[in-house]
Coordinates of C-alpha atoms in Angstrom, one line a residue:
M3 CA -73.2 97.1 188.4
S4 CA -70.7 95.7 185.8
L5 CA -66.9 95.3 187.2
E6 CA -65.3 94.3 184.2
S7 CA -63.4 96.9 183.5
E8 CA -59.3 96.4 185.5
I9 CA -56.1 97.6 185.5
D10 CA -52.5 95.9 184.9
L11 CA -50.3 95.8 187.3
P12 CA -47.2 94.2 187.2
G13 CA -45.9 91.4 187.2
G14 CA -49.1 90.6 185.8
A15 CA -51.3 91.5 188.4
V16 CA -55.0 93.2 187.6
L17 CA -56.3 95.7 189.7
P18 CA -60.7 95.2 189.5
G19 CA -63.1 98.2 190.3
A20 CA -62.8 101.1 187.8
L21 CA -65.8 102.8 187.6
P22 CA -68.8 101.6 185.0
E23 CA -69.7 104.8 183.1
A24 CA -73.1 104.0 184.8
L25 CA -72.3 104.9 188.3
R26 CA -70.3 107.7 186.7
A27 CA -72.3 109.5 185.5
E28 CA -74.9 108.6 189.0
L29 CA -72.1 110.4 190.8
V30 CA -71.9 113.6 189.0
A31 CA -75.5 113.8 189.5
F32 CA -75.4 113.3 193.1
R33 CA -72.4 115.9 193.9
R34 CA -74.7 118.7 191.7
D35 CA -77.4 117.5 193.6
L36 CA -75.3 118.0 196.8
H37 CA -73.8 121.5 195.8
M38 CA -77.5 122.8 195.2
H39 CA -78.3 122.2 198.8
P40 CA -75.6 123.3 200.6
E41 CA -76.2 122.6 204.6
L42 CA -73.5 124.2 207.2
G43 CA -71.9 121.8 209.9
N44 CA -74.3 120.1 212.2
Q45 CA -77.3 121.3 209.5
E46 CA -76.5 118.7 207.0
F47 CA -80.0 116.1 207.5
R48 CA -80.9 116.8 203.6
T49 CA -77.7 115.4 202.5
T50 CA -77.3 112.6 205.7
A51 CA -80.6 111.2 204.7
A52 CA -79.5 111.2 200.3
I53 CA -75.8 109.4 201.5
K54 CA -77.9 107.0 203.6
E55 CA -80.4 106.4 201.2
R56 CA -77.7 105.3 198.4
L57 CA -76.2 103.3 200.6
E58 CA -79.5 101.4 201.4
R59 CA -80.4 101.7 198.3
A60 CA -77.1 99.1 197.3
G61 CA -77.7 97.3 200.2
L62 CA -75.5 98.0 203.1
K63 CA -76.3 99.2 206.6
P64 CA -75.5 102.7 206.9
R65 CA -75.9 104.2 210.6
V66 CA -76.4 108.1 211.8
L67 CA -74.3 109.7 214.5
S68 CA -75.7 110.2 217.5
G69 CA -76.1 114.2 216.9
G70 CA -78.2 113.0 213.8
T71 CA -75.9 114.3 210.9
G72 CA -73.1 112.3 209.4
V73 CA -73.5 108.3 208.4
I74 CA -71.2 105.6 209.2
C75 CA -71.2 102.2 207.1
D76 CA -69.0 99.1 207.2
I77 CA -68.4 97.3 204.0
G78 CA -67.6 93.7 204.9
T79 CA -68.7 93.4 208.3
P80 CA -70.8 94.5 211.2
L81 CA -70.4 97.8 212.4
D82 CA -70.2 96.9 215.7
M83 CA -67.9 93.9 215.1
V84 CA -64.4 94.5 215.6
T85 CA -61.9 92.0 214.2
D86 CA -58.3 91.0 214.3
T87 CA -57.9 92.6 210.8
A88 CA -58.4 96.2 211.7
M89 CA -60.3 97.9 208.8
L90 CA -59.5 100.5 206.5
A91 CA -61.4 103.9 206.6
M92 CA -62.5 106.1 204.1
R93 CA -63.9 109.6 205.8
A94 CA -64.9 112.8 203.6
D95 CA -67.0 115.7 205.2
I96 CA -70.2 116.9 204.6
D97 CA -71.2 120.4 206.1
G98 CA -70.6 123.5 203.2
L99 CA -69.4 127.4 204.2
P100 CA -72.2 129.9 204.9
I101 CA -71.4 132.1 201.4
P102 CA -72.8 133.3 198.2
D103 CA -72.3 131.2 195.4
M104 CA -71.1 134.0 193.2
K105 CA -70.9 131.2 189.7
A106 CA -72.8 132.6 186.7
D107 CA -74.5 130.6 184.2
C108 CA -74.5 127.5 186.5
P109 CA -77.1 124.9 186.2
Y110 CA -76.6 124.2 189.1
R111 CA -75.0 127.0 191.6
S112 CA -76.6 126.3 195.3
T113 CA -80.3 127.0 195.8
V114 CA -79.5 128.2 199.5
P115 CA -79.1 132.2 200.2
D116 CA -75.9 132.1 201.6
R117 CA -74.6 129.4 201.5
A118 CA -72.0 127.4 199.0
H119 CA -70.5 124.3 198.7
A120 CA -66.9 126.2 197.9
C121 CA -64.7 123.9 199.9
G122 CA -65.4 120.9 197.8
H123 CA -66.9 118.6 200.6
D124 CA -69.3 117.7 198.1
V125 CA -66.9 116.4 195.7
H126 CA -65.4 114.5 199.0
T127 CA -68.4 112.7 200.3
T128 CA -69.5 111.7 196.3
V129 CA -66.1 110.7 196.3
V130 CA -66.2 108.5 199.4
L131 CA -70.1 107.2 198.5
G132 CA -68.7 105.9 195.1
A133 CA -65.6 104.5 196.6
G134 CA -68.2 102.3 198.5
L135 CA -70.5 101.7 196.1
V136 CA -67.8 100.2 193.9
L137 CA -65.7 98.3 196.9
A138 CA -69.9 96.5 198.1
E139 CA -70.4 95.2 194.7
L140 CA -66.8 93.1 194.7
H141 CA -67.9 92.3 198.4
R142 CA -70.8 90.3 197.1
Q143 CA -68.3 89.4 194.2
G144 CA -66.4 87.8 196.9
A145 CA -63.5 90.2 195.8
L146 CA -63.1 92.6 198.4
P147 CA -60.6 91.3 200.9
R148 CA -61.0 93.1 203.5
P149 CA -63.7 95.0 205.4
V150 CA -63.9 98.9 205.2
R151 CA -65.5 101.8 206.6
L152 CA -67.0 105.0 205.6
I153 CA -66.9 107.8 207.5
F154 CA -69.3 110.9 206.6
Q155 CA -68.5 113.8 208.5
P156 CA -70.3 116.6 210.2
A157 CA -69.3 120.4 211.0
E158 CA -65.6 119.8 209.9
E159 CA -65.7 124.2 209.1
V160 CA -66.9 124.7 212.8
L161 CA -63.7 124.7 215.4
P162 CA -63.0 122.2 216.1
G163 CA -65.0 120.5 213.7
G164 CA -67.1 117.0 213.7
A165 CA -63.8 114.9 213.9
A166 CA -64.2 114.6 217.8
D167 CA -67.7 114.0 217.8
A168 CA -67.5 111.7 215.0
I169 CA -64.9 109.9 217.5
E170 CA -66.9 109.3 220.5
D171 CA -69.6 107.9 218.7
G172 CA -67.3 105.5 217.0
A173 CA -66.6 105.9 214.0
L174 CA -62.3 104.4 214.9
T175 CA -63.1 101.7 216.6
G176 CA -62.0 98.6 215.0
V177 CA -59.8 101.2 212.7
G178 CA -56.6 100.6 211.5
R179 CA -55.8 103.1 209.2
I180 CA -57.6 106.2 208.2
I181 CA -57.3 107.8 204.3
A182 CA -59.0 110.6 203.2
L183 CA -58.7 113.3 200.4
H184 CA -59.1 117.1 199.5
C185 CA -59.7 119.5 196.4
D186 CA -57.1 121.8 195.1
P187 CA -57.5 123.7 192.9
R188 CA -54.0 124.3 191.9
V189 CA -53.4 120.6 190.6
D190 CA -55.0 118.9 187.0
A191 CA -57.7 116.7 187.6
G192 CA -56.4 113.7 186.7
K193 CA -53.5 114.0 189.3
I194 CA -53.0 114.3 193.1
G195 CA -50.5 115.9 195.0
L196 CA -49.2 113.4 198.2
R197 CA -46.8 114.9 201.1
E198 CA -45.4 112.9 203.7
G199 CA -45.0 114.2 206.9
P200 CA -47.5 117.2 207.6
I201 CA -50.2 118.2 205.2
T202 CA -51.8 121.2 206.2
S203 CA -51.1 123.3 210.1
A204 CA -52.6 124.2 212.8
C205 CA -55.4 126.9 213.1
D206 CA -57.0 128.0 216.3
R207 CA -59.4 131.0 216.7
L208 CA -58.6 134.4 218.6
E209 CA -61.2 136.9 219.6
I210 CA -60.7 140.0 221.9
A211 CA -62.7 142.6 223.6
L212 CA -60.5 146.3 224.4
D213 CA -61.6 148.8 227.3
G214 CA -61.8 151.6 228.5
P215 CA -63.7 155.2 229.7
G216 CA -64.0 156.8 226.3
G217 CA -64.1 160.0 225.5
H218 CA -63.6 163.6 223.3
T219 CA -61.4 163.2 220.4
A220 CA -60.0 166.6 221.3
R221 CA -58.7 165.0 224.7
P222 CA -56.7 161.6 223.7
H223 CA -54.9 161.9 226.6
L224 CA -57.1 161.9 229.1
T225 CA -58.6 158.3 228.6
T226 CA -57.9 155.0 226.8
D227 CA -57.3 155.8 222.7
L228 CA -59.1 152.4 222.7
V229 CA -58.6 152.6 218.7
T230 CA -54.8 152.9 218.6
A231 CA -55.2 150.7 220.9
A232 CA -56.8 148.4 218.6
A233 CA -54.4 149.2 215.6
R234 CA -51.5 148.8 217.8
V235 CA -52.8 145.1 218.4
V236 CA -53.6 144.4 215.6
T237 CA -49.9 145.2 214.3
D238 CA -47.9 144.9 217.2
V239 CA -48.8 141.6 218.4
P240 CA -48.0 140.0 215.5
A241 CA -44.3 141.5 215.4
L242 CA -44.1 140.4 218.8
V243 CA -45.3 136.6 218.2
G244 CA -42.6 135.9 215.4
R245 CA -39.5 137.5 218.2
R246 CA -40.8 134.9 220.5
V247 CA -40.9 131.8 218.8
D248 CA -38.3 130.5 215.9
S249 CA -39.4 131.5 213.0
R250 CA -39.9 127.6 210.9
S251 CA -42.8 127.1 212.8
G252 CA -44.8 129.7 211.2
L253 CA -47.0 130.6 214.3
A254 CA -48.6 133.7 212.3
V255 CA -51.6 135.7 213.3
T256 CA -53.6 136.8 210.5
W257 CA -57.0 139.7 211.3
G258 CA -60.2 138.6 209.7
R259 CA -62.2 141.5 211.7
I260 CA -62.0 144.9 214.1
E261 CA -64.9 147.1 215.2
S262 CA -65.4 149.8 216.9
G263 CA -67.1 152.9 217.4
H264 CA -70.1 155.1 215.5
A265 CA -68.5 158.9 215.5
P266 CA -65.6 160.3 214.5
N267 CA -65.1 162.9 217.1
V268 CA -65.5 159.9 220.0
I269 CA -63.4 157.6 221.5
P270 CA -65.1 154.7 222.1
Q271 CA -65.6 152.3 224.9
H272 CA -65.1 149.0 223.8
A273 CA -63.8 147.5 219.9
E274 CA -63.5 143.6 219.2
L275 CA -61.1 141.9 216.9
S276 CA -60.9 138.2 215.7
G277 CA -58.3 136.6 213.8
T278 CA -56.7 133.1 213.3
V279 CA -54.3 131.7 214.6
R280 CA -52.1 129.2 212.2
C281 CA -48.8 126.8 212.8
L282 CA -46.8 125.1 211.1
D283 CA -45.7 123.0 213.6
L284 CA -47.4 121.0 216.2
D285 CA -45.0 122.1 219.4
T286 CA -45.1 125.2 218.7
W287 CA -48.5 125.3 218.5
R288 CA -49.0 123.8 221.9
Q289 CA -47.3 126.9 223.1
A290 CA -49.6 129.3 220.9
P291 CA -52.4 130.2 223.6
D292 CA -49.8 131.3 226.1
I293 CA -48.0 133.0 224.0
L294 CA -50.4 135.2 221.9
V295 CA -52.2 136.1 225.9
A296 CA -48.8 137.7 227.0
A297 CA -48.4 139.1 223.9
I298 CA -51.9 141.0 223.3
D299 CA -52.0 141.8 227.4
E300 CA -48.7 143.1 226.8
V301 CA -49.6 145.6 223.6
A302 CA -53.3 146.2 225.7
N303 CA -51.5 147.6 228.7
L304 CA -49.4 149.9 226.8
H305 CA -51.9 151.8 225.7
R306 CA -54.0 151.5 228.9
A307 CA -56.6 149.3 227.3
K308 CA -58.2 146.0 229.3
S309 CA -58.2 142.9 227.4
E310 CA -60.5 140.4 227.2
I311 CA -59.3 137.1 225.5
N312 CA -61.0 134.3 224.0
Y313 CA -58.8 132.0 222.7
V314 CA -60.3 129.0 221.1
R315 CA -58.1 125.6 220.3
G316 CA -58.7 124.5 216.8
V317 CA -57.0 122.1 214.9
P318 CA -53.6 120.1 214.8
P319 CA -52.0 119.3 211.4
V320 CA -52.4 116.7 209.5
V321 CA -49.2 115.0 209.3
N322 CA -49.2 112.1 206.9
E323 CA -48.1 109.2 208.4
A324 CA -45.1 107.0 206.1
G325 CA -47.3 104.2 204.8
V326 CA -50.2 104.5 204.7
T327 CA -49.1 107.5 202.2
E328 CA -47.6 105.1 200.2
L329 CA -50.6 102.9 200.1
L330 CA -52.0 105.9 198.6
R331 CA -49.0 106.5 196.4
D332 CA -49.3 102.8 195.2
A333 CA -52.9 103.1 194.3
M334 CA -53.0 106.2 192.2
I335 CA -49.5 104.9 190.3
A336 CA -52.1 101.7 190.4
R337 CA -54.5 103.3 188.8
R338 CA -53.0 106.0 185.9
G339 CA -49.3 105.8 186.2
V340 CA -46.3 107.7 188.0
E341 CA -46.8 111.2 186.0
S342 CA -50.3 111.2 188.5
V343 CA -48.7 111.5 191.5
E344 CA -46.8 115.2 192.4
G345 CA -45.7 116.3 195.2
T346 CA -47.6 119.2 197.6
E347 CA -46.5 121.9 199.6
Q348 CA -47.6 122.3 203.6
S349 CA -50.6 124.1 203.7
L350 CA -51.6 126.6 206.3
G351 CA -54.9 125.8 206.3
G352 CA -56.9 124.0 209.0
E353 CA -58.4 120.4 208.7
D354 CA -60.2 118.2 211.3
F355 CA -58.9 115.2 210.0
S356 CA -55.9 115.4 212.1
W357 CA -58.0 114.4 215.9
Y358 CA -58.1 110.9 213.6
L359 CA -54.5 110.9 213.0
E360 CA -54.1 110.9 217.0
H361 CA -55.4 108.0 217.2
V362 CA -54.3 106.3 214.0
P363 CA -51.8 106.0 211.3
G364 CA -53.4 107.8 208.1
A365 CA -52.8 110.2 205.6
M366 CA -54.8 113.0 203.4
A367 CA -54.5 113.2 199.4
R368 CA -54.7 116.5 197.7
L369 CA -56.8 116.1 194.7
G370 CA -56.8 118.0 191.3
V371 CA -59.4 119.5 190.8
R372 CA -58.4 122.0 188.7
T373 CA -59.3 121.8 184.2
P374 CA -55.5 120.6 182.9
G375 CA -54.4 124.2 180.1
D376 CA -57.5 126.0 182.7
R377 CA -55.1 129.2 183.7
I378 CA -57.7 130.6 186.2
V379 CA -57.6 129.2 189.9
R380 CA -60.9 129.1 191.5
D381 CA -59.9 129.5 194.8
L382 CA -61.0 127.3 197.8
H383 CA -63.3 129.4 200.0
Q384 CA -64.5 131.8 197.3
G385 CA -67.8 131.9 195.7
D386 CA -66.8 131.0 192.5
F387 CA -65.2 127.9 193.3
D388 CA -66.1 125.1 190.8
V389 CA -64.2 121.6 190.0
D390 CA -63.9 119.6 186.9
E391 CA -65.8 116.7 187.6
H392 CA -63.2 113.6 186.0
A393 CA -62.0 114.6 189.7
I394 CA -64.5 112.1 191.2
T395 CA -63.9 109.4 189.1
V396 CA -59.8 110.0 190.3
G397 CA -61.0 109.8 193.4
V398 CA -63.2 106.7 193.4
E399 CA -60.8 105.0 191.5
L400 CA -57.8 106.2 194.2
F401 CA -60.3 104.6 196.9
T402 CA -61.3 101.3 195.9
A403 CA -57.6 100.8 194.5
A404 CA -56.2 101.9 198.5
A405 CA -58.4 99.9 199.7
L406 CA -57.9 96.2 197.7
L407 CA -53.7 96.8 198.1
D408 CA -54.2 97.8 201.7
A409 CA -55.4 94.3 202.2
L410 CA -51.6 93.1 200.2
R411 CA -49.5 95.1 203.0

């Protein structure tokens, strides 16, 4: 693989590691193969095998995580060596979603029923793999100044996320900084979005069971009107929570499921509700379980319903560290100029990349995947989601530049 292509830097310096055309085509094919064979969290055996095989073919020594899915691979140092110079890690998530692929006339649409790479994890995986292959070649040429770790993490879509398992498995041993990216269909391919500080939100899951004696709809005063109680929880709990925290914290409850009853003239004995709790602010997120449980109990008691609450902790916000954010900005500017970087807002989406940042500084970039000029926004977690595959080249060159510039700091 030839890496003769270079990028000019201020002062006449050059930055190697531009993506060769042959590898570019291979990576597009690799991404399409993953897209056709999505696997859910902790079931990514085929994906893991494909990543491992390609890294081994490049002369590297990847290690499969102890759970059987996910891969760690070091470039420039043995996996178990802890050096004085902490490594830069690059993380990709590898799992798909349990939704059908709705793209029409697409040759690489999912072949697995009710499974799709509708969040771009196939792109994330391909970018980190491509960066690893480029950096491995630079290492063979003696042009990689500092070791780099690749982390291919399973189960990002499964709360509280597979990051904690990867960390427990040694993913951060010897790591000093970590970077990641996430597809953004609102940003044109060829650009990235960056933000210092929080770039995603905390996300938890809320499951509620309400119970009562049941009865006849002709006599609701003699029993617990459970459907009304459930409806009041749906409407009143978010309103109560909104008056018990600072509105700037962005604490939001959104329901995704409500189930109760089987007949129009029977008041049921049981109702179930589930939804998500999202929060912009880390301190408020830490208080959220107590606030939500108290509000739910109040509303349920008012309607004489017995409540059982399962509050499932998810992930804290991803908070981009200033120095690593600057590294990504400098790397993108070195590759594609100042116009290739734009600011981005804090998203209400959750991301388990945040768990890595509890241990080491890091940052996540938003990778533009929208074809320039396309007026249709194919949103994440939708069955018709797809990307402009030029984004793969952009992501690989961003990460290789970050690895090379990191050694100069």
